[in-house]
Amino acid sequence: MDGGPSLLPVETAIAANAKADRMLISSARAATLKLTNQRDAAAPHAPVLIRGADSFDLQTALPIADPALDLANPLKGPFKADAIDWQDNAVAAMELARIAGILPAFLVNPVDAGEAEHLAASDLDHWSDTINLAIATRAKLPVSASKDAQIVAFRSADDIREHVALIIGEQSSEREPLVRLHSECLTGDILGSLKCDCGPQLDAALAAMADQADKGGWGILLYMRQEGRGIGLVNKLRAYRLQDQGFDTVDANQRLGLPDEARDFPLAARMLDLLGVNAIRLMTNNPKKVAALEAAGITITERVQHQLPDNPHNRRYLETKRDRSGHLLT
């Protein structure tokens, strides 16, 4: 990156002979390496620069990057934390890894790694800027919950993800729509996973909107392509593997060096704005969604509880959302 060293993502590196004296990792991983006395690991996503007794190659770097490999690959030290004099670039690199859905771990100034692509920390600015989001197309889409539905697709020139809104009932400026922000969940929405409540929440939201439509109201489901609360599918499944070892949802994400909440809720506000909607009844148990939408200029006239029964496989997951993520029960 411009103004800093060359960084090679450990996970996507194909240069088999690449080696480096230092690695950039998250402070959560630094804590695993017993470096908490050298660097504060209170912010799990913060970058830490480390060096080892020997150089890092891809074989030794991957277990340092991926906490799911700890048990099968004992980490060999000693390791030392170095000061970072290119902090902005280090933070940007960690965030770029999250956006790409890869592990936040890099070889620093690697040799035999090929030609580098120049980036700047400022290149991240447009990722949080939703101004370029626009409606790409719309069409009628009868669904099982309601035959009177319309789908609207959104696209941005700065992002390959395509988000959609499903409008159920007749759109009206006289009544606030019942709105649900639903983040993509392949395992729950498509495969019927019992580890989360995403699939049942999706079905129940559509049913509630169809009921509103039958009574003269309407609803909007915003289906946002932010898998794994924004960390991506593969990293979500890595977190599942850590949950199999006994970690809860929050701790699993933090051990990966990733945020437990990385979704872009202002994006939903932009989608509503493009639909001509500025006041809604929001289906959620998550106060962060309410705060984020209100901060983006959306009026929440009512928070509608959206809680479903648990099962033996997702009970701890739901308890963690309540106890550690601040989700409300009523």
Short mmCIF file of C-alpha atoms in Angstrom, two decimals:
data_model
loop_
_atom_site.label_atom_id
_atom_site.label_comp_id
_atom_site.label_asym_id
_atom_site.label_seq_id
_atom_site.Cartn_x
_atom_site.Cartn_y
_atom_site.Cartn_z
CA MET A 1 0.00 0.00 0.00
CA ASP A 2 1.14 3.55 -0.72
CA GLY A 3 3.16 4.96 2.18
CA GLY A 4 3.63 1.55 3.77
CA PRO A 5 5.21 -1.84 3.14
CA SER A 6 4.07 -4.49 0.68
CA LEU A 7 1.45 -6.76 2.23
CA LEU A 8 0.63 -10.27 1.01
CA PRO A 9 -2.64 -11.78 2.31
CA VAL A 10 -1.77 -15.14 3.81
CA GLU A 11 -5.00 -16.83 2.78
CA THR A 12 -4.95 -15.92 -0.91
CA ALA A 13 -1.21 -16.10 -1.48
CA ILE A 14 -0.24 -18.45 -4.29
CA ALA A 15 3.47 -17.66 -4.23
CA ALA A 16 4.66 -20.88 -2.61
CA ASN A 17 8.17 -19.53 -1.94
CA ALA A 18 7.07 -16.26 -0.38
CA LYS A 19 8.68 -15.50 2.97
CA ALA A 20 8.75 -12.56 5.35
CA ASP A 21 10.36 -11.61 8.63
CA ARG A 22 7.16 -10.01 9.92
CA MET A 23 3.39 -10.53 9.84
CA LEU A 24 0.46 -8.17 10.32
CA ILE A 25 -2.31 -9.84 12.32
CA SER A 26 -5.23 -8.88 14.54
CA SER A 27 -4.76 -8.21 18.23
CA ALA A 28 -7.08 -11.15 18.95
CA ARG A 29 -4.55 -13.45 17.30
CA ALA A 30 -1.72 -11.62 19.07
CA ALA A 31 -3.38 -12.53 22.37
CA THR A 32 -3.24 -16.20 21.34
CA LEU A 33 0.48 -15.76 20.72
CA LYS A 34 0.87 -14.48 24.32
CA LEU A 35 1.66 -10.94 23.18
CA THR A 36 -0.94 -9.18 25.34
CA ASN A 37 1.83 -7.92 27.61
CA GLN A 38 3.37 -6.17 24.62
CA ARG A 39 0.28 -4.90 22.82
CA ASP A 40 -3.20 -4.13 24.15
CA ALA A 41 -5.57 -6.74 22.71
CA ALA A 42 -8.75 -5.07 23.92
CA ALA A 43 -9.76 -4.22 20.33
CA PRO A 44 -9.81 -7.59 18.55
CA HIS A 45 -9.81 -6.08 15.05
CA ALA A 46 -6.85 -3.76 15.66
CA PRO A 47 -3.64 -4.53 13.72
CA VAL A 48 -0.50 -5.88 15.41
CA LEU A 49 2.88 -6.28 13.74
CA ILE A 50 4.81 -9.36 14.85
CA ARG A 51 8.08 -11.10 14.15
CA GLY A 52 9.20 -14.59 15.07
CA ALA A 53 12.45 -16.37 15.76
CA ASP A 54 12.40 -17.56 12.14
CA SER A 55 10.97 -16.15 8.94
CA PHE A 56 7.33 -16.85 8.13
CA ASP A 57 6.48 -18.85 5.04
CA LEU A 58 2.96 -19.72 3.92
CA GLN A 59 3.00 -23.04 5.76
CA THR A 60 3.84 -21.46 9.11
CA ALA A 61 1.80 -18.30 8.52
CA LEU A 62 -1.59 -19.93 7.90
CA PRO A 63 -1.98 -21.46 11.41
CA ILE A 64 -1.08 -18.05 12.86
CA ALA A 65 -3.80 -16.50 10.70
CA ASP A 66 -6.53 -19.07 11.34
CA PRO A 67 -7.44 -19.87 14.98
CA ALA A 68 -9.35 -22.97 13.87
CA LEU A 69 -5.97 -24.55 13.11
CA ASP A 70 -4.49 -23.96 16.56
CA LEU A 71 -5.04 -27.46 17.92
CA ALA A 72 -3.53 -29.22 14.92
CA ASN A 73 -0.61 -26.81 14.55
CA PRO A 74 1.08 -25.78 17.82
CA LEU A 75 2.49 -22.29 17.31
CA LYS A 76 6.24 -22.03 17.71
CA GLY A 77 7.65 -18.84 19.21
CA PRO A 78 8.98 -16.78 20.63
CA PHE A 79 7.09 -13.93 18.98
CA LYS A 80 7.65 -10.23 19.45
CA ALA A 81 5.34 -7.30 18.74
CA ASP A 82 6.87 -4.39 16.83
CA ALA A 83 5.73 -0.79 16.66
CA ILE A 84 3.78 0.18 13.52
CA ASP A 85 4.76 3.47 11.92
CA TRP A 86 2.24 3.04 9.09
CA GLN A 87 -0.87 2.70 11.27
CA ASP A 88 -3.44 4.04 8.77
CA ASN A 89 -2.35 1.55 6.15
CA ALA A 90 -2.37 -1.29 8.67
CA VAL A 91 -5.94 -0.48 9.72
CA ALA A 92 -6.99 -0.20 6.06
CA ALA A 93 -5.44 -3.57 5.28
CA MET A 94 -7.42 -5.25 8.07
CA GLU A 95 -10.64 -3.68 6.80
CA LEU A 96 -9.91 -4.66 3.18
CA ALA A 97 -9.47 -8.24 4.36
CA ARG A 98 -12.90 -8.12 6.01
CA ILE A 99 -14.52 -6.72 2.88
CA ALA A 100 -12.87 -9.44 0.81
CA GLY A 101 -14.02 -12.11 3.27
CA ILE A 102 -10.53 -13.38 4.01
CA LEU A 103 -8.51 -13.77 7.18
CA PRO A 104 -6.95 -10.50 8.43
CA ALA A 105 -3.34 -11.67 8.26
CA PHE A 106 -0.53 -10.54 5.96
CA LEU A 107 3.13 -11.26 5.26
CA VAL A 108 4.92 -7.91 5.47
CA ASN A 109 7.42 -7.03 2.72
CA PRO A 110 7.59 -10.65 1.53
CA VAL A 111 10.31 -11.83 -0.83
CA ASP A 112 9.48 -13.89 -3.94
CA ALA A 113 5.84 -12.80 -3.74
CA GLY A 114 5.36 -11.31 -7.21
CA GLU A 115 4.40 -7.79 -8.27
CA ALA A 116 2.50 -5.66 -5.77
CA GLU A 117 -0.69 -3.70 -6.50
CA HIS A 118 -0.52 -0.15 -5.14
CA LEU A 119 -3.37 0.93 -2.85
CA ALA A 120 -3.95 3.81 -0.47
CA ALA A 121 -5.80 3.89 2.84
CA SER A 122 -8.15 6.45 1.26
CA ASP A 123 -9.31 3.81 -1.24
CA LEU A 124 -11.56 2.53 1.53
CA ASP A 125 -13.59 5.72 1.69
CA HIS A 126 -16.08 4.77 -1.03
CA TRP A 127 -16.93 1.48 0.67
CA SER A 128 -18.86 3.32 3.37
CA ASP A 129 -20.33 5.80 0.90
CA THR A 130 -23.75 4.64 -0.34
CA ILE A 131 -24.40 7.68 -2.53
CA ASN A 132 -23.67 5.70 -5.71
CA LEU A 133 -26.31 3.07 -4.95
CA ALA A 134 -29.11 3.18 -7.49
CA ILE A 135 -32.14 1.17 -8.55
CA ALA A 136 -31.09 -1.13 -11.40
CA THR A 137 -34.45 -2.67 -12.26
CA ARG A 138 -37.79 -3.79 -10.83
CA ALA A 139 -40.40 -6.38 -11.70
CA LYS A 140 -43.49 -8.11 -10.37
CA LEU A 141 -42.61 -11.19 -8.34
CA PRO A 142 -45.44 -13.24 -6.83
CA VAL A 143 -44.05 -15.20 -3.89
CA SER A 144 -45.52 -17.88 -1.66
CA ALA A 145 -46.28 -15.35 1.07
CA SER A 146 -48.08 -12.97 -1.30
CA LYS A 147 -48.98 -12.94 -4.97
CA ASP A 148 -48.99 -9.14 -4.85
CA ALA A 149 -45.25 -8.48 -4.58
CA GLN A 150 -42.66 -6.52 -6.49
CA ILE A 151 -38.88 -6.95 -6.41
CA VAL A 152 -36.50 -4.01 -6.78
CA ALA A 153 -32.79 -4.53 -7.44
CA PHE A 154 -30.08 -2.12 -6.32
CA ARG A 155 -26.55 -1.81 -7.62
CA SER A 156 -23.56 0.45 -6.99
CA ALA A 157 -20.65 1.11 -9.32
CA ASP A 158 -18.34 0.75 -6.32
CA ASP A 159 -19.55 -2.63 -5.07
CA ILE A 160 -20.20 -5.97 -6.78
CA ARG A 161 -22.90 -6.93 -4.25
CA GLU A 162 -26.47 -6.59 -5.49
CA HIS A 163 -29.16 -5.90 -2.87
CA VAL A 164 -32.90 -6.26 -3.33
CA ALA A 165 -36.14 -5.01 -1.81
CA LEU A 166 -39.31 -7.07 -1.90
CA ILE A 167 -42.37 -4.84 -1.68
CA ILE A 168 -45.52 -6.64 -0.54
CA GLY A 169 -48.84 -4.89 -1.03
CA GLU A 170 -49.52 -1.56 -2.67
CA GLN A 171 -46.99 1.14 -1.87
CA SER A 172 -48.64 4.13 -0.25
CA SER A 173 -47.44 7.39 1.22
CA GLU A 174 -50.43 7.40 3.57
CA ARG A 175 -49.24 4.49 5.73
CA GLU A 176 -45.79 3.61 7.02
CA PRO A 177 -44.65 0.23 5.69
CA LEU A 178 -43.68 -2.66 7.91
CA VAL A 179 -39.96 -3.05 7.17
CA ARG A 180 -37.50 -5.84 7.87
CA LEU A 181 -33.74 -5.55 7.28
CA HIS A 182 -32.64 -9.09 6.51
CA SER A 183 -28.97 -9.86 5.97
CA GLU A 184 -28.16 -12.68 3.59
CA CYS A 185 -27.71 -16.06 5.30
CA LEU A 186 -27.06 -18.93 2.92
CA THR A 187 -27.07 -21.55 5.66
CA GLY A 188 -30.29 -20.33 7.28
CA ASP A 189 -32.27 -18.92 4.35
CA ILE A 190 -31.50 -21.69 1.83
CA LEU A 191 -30.23 -24.75 3.69
CA GLY A 192 -32.51 -24.55 6.70
CA SER A 193 -29.74 -24.32 9.30
CA LEU A 194 -30.85 -24.74 12.90
CA LYS A 195 -27.77 -22.90 14.24
CA CYS A 196 -29.43 -19.51 13.71
CA ASP A 197 -32.95 -18.08 13.41
CA CYS A 198 -32.47 -16.38 10.04
CA GLY A 199 -34.67 -18.65 7.93
CA PRO A 200 -37.65 -18.57 10.31
CA GLN A 201 -37.23 -14.80 10.75
CA LEU A 202 -37.33 -14.32 6.97
CA ASP A 203 -40.46 -16.44 6.58
CA ALA A 204 -42.21 -14.81 9.54
CA ALA A 205 -41.41 -11.31 8.26
CA LEU A 206 -42.89 -12.05 4.84
CA ALA A 207 -45.97 -13.56 6.46
CA ALA A 208 -46.42 -10.47 8.65
CA MET A 209 -46.10 -8.16 5.64
CA ALA A 210 -48.63 -10.22 3.69
CA ASP A 211 -51.01 -9.91 6.64
CA GLN A 212 -50.52 -6.14 6.60
CA ALA A 213 -51.25 -6.09 2.88
CA ASP A 214 -54.49 -8.00 3.45
CA LYS A 215 -55.50 -5.22 5.88
CA GLY A 216 -54.71 -2.41 3.46
CA GLY A 217 -51.12 -1.84 4.54
CA TRP A 218 -47.85 -2.85 2.95
CA GLY A 219 -44.34 -4.01 3.76
CA ILE A 220 -40.76 -3.96 2.52
CA LEU A 221 -38.19 -6.68 2.98
CA LEU A 222 -34.69 -5.32 2.43
CA TYR A 223 -32.52 -8.31 1.55
CA MET A 224 -28.94 -7.16 2.01
CA ARG A 225 -25.92 -9.06 0.75
CA GLN A 226 -23.99 -8.91 4.02
CA GLU A 227 -23.41 -12.56 4.85
CA GLY A 228 -22.22 -13.41 8.34
CA ARG A 229 -23.06 -9.94 9.71
CA GLY A 230 -20.64 -8.54 7.18
CA ILE A 231 -17.65 -10.92 7.50
CA GLY A 232 -18.55 -13.15 4.53
CA LEU A 233 -19.63 -16.76 4.14
CA VAL A 234 -16.27 -18.49 4.53
CA ASN A 235 -15.35 -16.54 7.66
CA LYS A 236 -18.82 -17.20 9.07
CA LEU A 237 -18.22 -20.92 8.61
CA ARG A 238 -14.81 -20.54 10.27
CA ALA A 239 -16.64 -18.96 13.19
CA TYR A 240 -19.00 -21.96 13.21
CA ARG A 241 -15.99 -24.24 13.52
CA LEU A 242 -14.80 -22.26 16.53
CA GLN A 243 -18.29 -22.47 18.00
CA ASP A 244 -17.98 -26.25 17.68
CA GLN A 245 -14.96 -25.89 20.00
CA GLY A 246 -17.07 -24.08 22.59
CA PHE A 247 -16.75 -20.37 21.74
CA ASP A 248 -19.87 -18.23 21.46
CA THR A 249 -20.65 -16.11 18.40
CA VAL A 250 -18.90 -12.97 19.62
CA ASP A 251 -15.75 -14.73 20.85
CA ALA A 252 -15.50 -16.80 17.66
CA ASN A 253 -15.51 -13.68 15.48
CA GLN A 254 -13.03 -11.95 17.73
CA ARG A 255 -10.63 -14.90 17.66
CA LEU A 256 -10.70 -14.58 13.88
CA GLY A 257 -9.77 -10.92 14.32
CA LEU A 258 -13.09 -9.85 12.85
CA PRO A 259 -15.90 -7.64 14.18
CA ASP A 260 -18.96 -9.37 15.58
CA GLU A 261 -21.04 -6.68 13.82
CA ALA A 262 -19.80 -5.33 10.48
CA ARG A 263 -23.00 -4.68 8.56
CA ASP A 264 -23.64 -1.39 6.78
CA PHE A 265 -27.07 -0.33 8.05
CA PRO A 266 -26.93 3.14 6.39
CA LEU A 267 -27.08 1.16 3.14
CA ALA A 268 -30.62 0.14 4.11
CA ALA A 269 -31.49 3.79 4.69
CA ARG A 270 -30.27 4.62 1.18
CA MET A 271 -32.41 1.81 -0.26
CA LEU A 272 -35.47 3.19 1.53
CA ASP A 273 -34.68 6.68 0.29
CA LEU A 274 -34.53 5.44 -3.29
CA LEU A 275 -37.93 3.83 -2.76
CA GLY A 276 -39.30 7.17 -1.55
CA VAL A 277 -39.77 5.97 2.03
CA ASN A 278 -38.67 8.05 5.02
CA ALA A 279 -40.89 6.73 7.84
CA ILE A 280 -41.30 3.06 8.72
CA ARG A 281 -42.41 0.52 11.28
CA LEU A 282 -39.29 -1.57 11.82
CA MET A 283 -39.35 -5.29 12.63
CA THR A 284 -36.29 -5.91 14.79
CA ASN A 285 -34.97 -6.85 18.20
CA ASN A 286 -31.67 -5.09 17.46
CA PRO A 287 -31.46 -1.50 18.80
CA LYS A 288 -28.37 -0.89 16.63
CA LYS A 289 -30.56 -1.10 13.54
CA VAL A 290 -32.97 1.45 14.99
CA ALA A 291 -30.15 3.85 15.91
CA ALA A 292 -28.38 3.48 12.56
CA LEU A 293 -31.49 4.14 10.50
CA GLU A 294 -32.53 7.10 12.63
CA ALA A 295 -29.02 8.55 12.33
CA ALA A 296 -29.35 8.20 8.54
CA GLY A 297 -32.59 10.18 8.52
CA ILE A 298 -35.24 7.45 8.63
CA THR A 299 -38.09 7.98 11.09
CA ILE A 300 -38.97 4.86 13.09
CA THR A 301 -42.59 5.27 14.15
CA GLU A 302 -42.68 1.86 15.84
CA ARG A 303 -40.27 -0.96 16.67
CA VAL A 304 -42.10 -4.22 16.08
CA GLN A 305 -40.80 -7.19 18.04
CA HIS A 306 -39.57 -10.03 15.85
CA GLN A 307 -38.69 -12.97 18.05
CA LEU A 308 -39.25 -16.65 17.32
CA PRO A 309 -38.96 -19.77 19.49
CA ASP A 310 -35.48 -21.19 19.95
CA ASN A 311 -34.31 -24.76 19.42
CA PRO A 312 -31.53 -26.81 21.04
CA HIS A 313 -29.09 -25.85 18.25
CA ASN A 314 -29.54 -22.07 18.31
CA ARG A 315 -30.38 -21.45 21.97
CA ARG A 316 -26.87 -20.32 22.89
CA TYR A 317 -26.69 -18.20 19.74
CA LEU A 318 -29.88 -16.36 20.72
CA GLU A 319 -28.71 -15.97 24.32
CA THR A 320 -25.47 -14.43 23.05
CA LYS A 321 -27.38 -11.95 20.89
CA ARG A 322 -29.36 -10.96 23.98
CA ASP A 323 -26.57 -10.92 26.55
CA ARG A 324 -23.59 -9.68 24.52
CA SER A 325 -25.06 -7.89 21.48
CA GLY A 326 -27.86 -6.07 23.27
CA HIS A 327 -30.82 -7.59 21.42
CA LEU A 328 -34.16 -6.95 23.13
CA LEU A 329 -36.64 -9.59 24.22
CA THR A 330 -39.72 -7.38 24.02
#
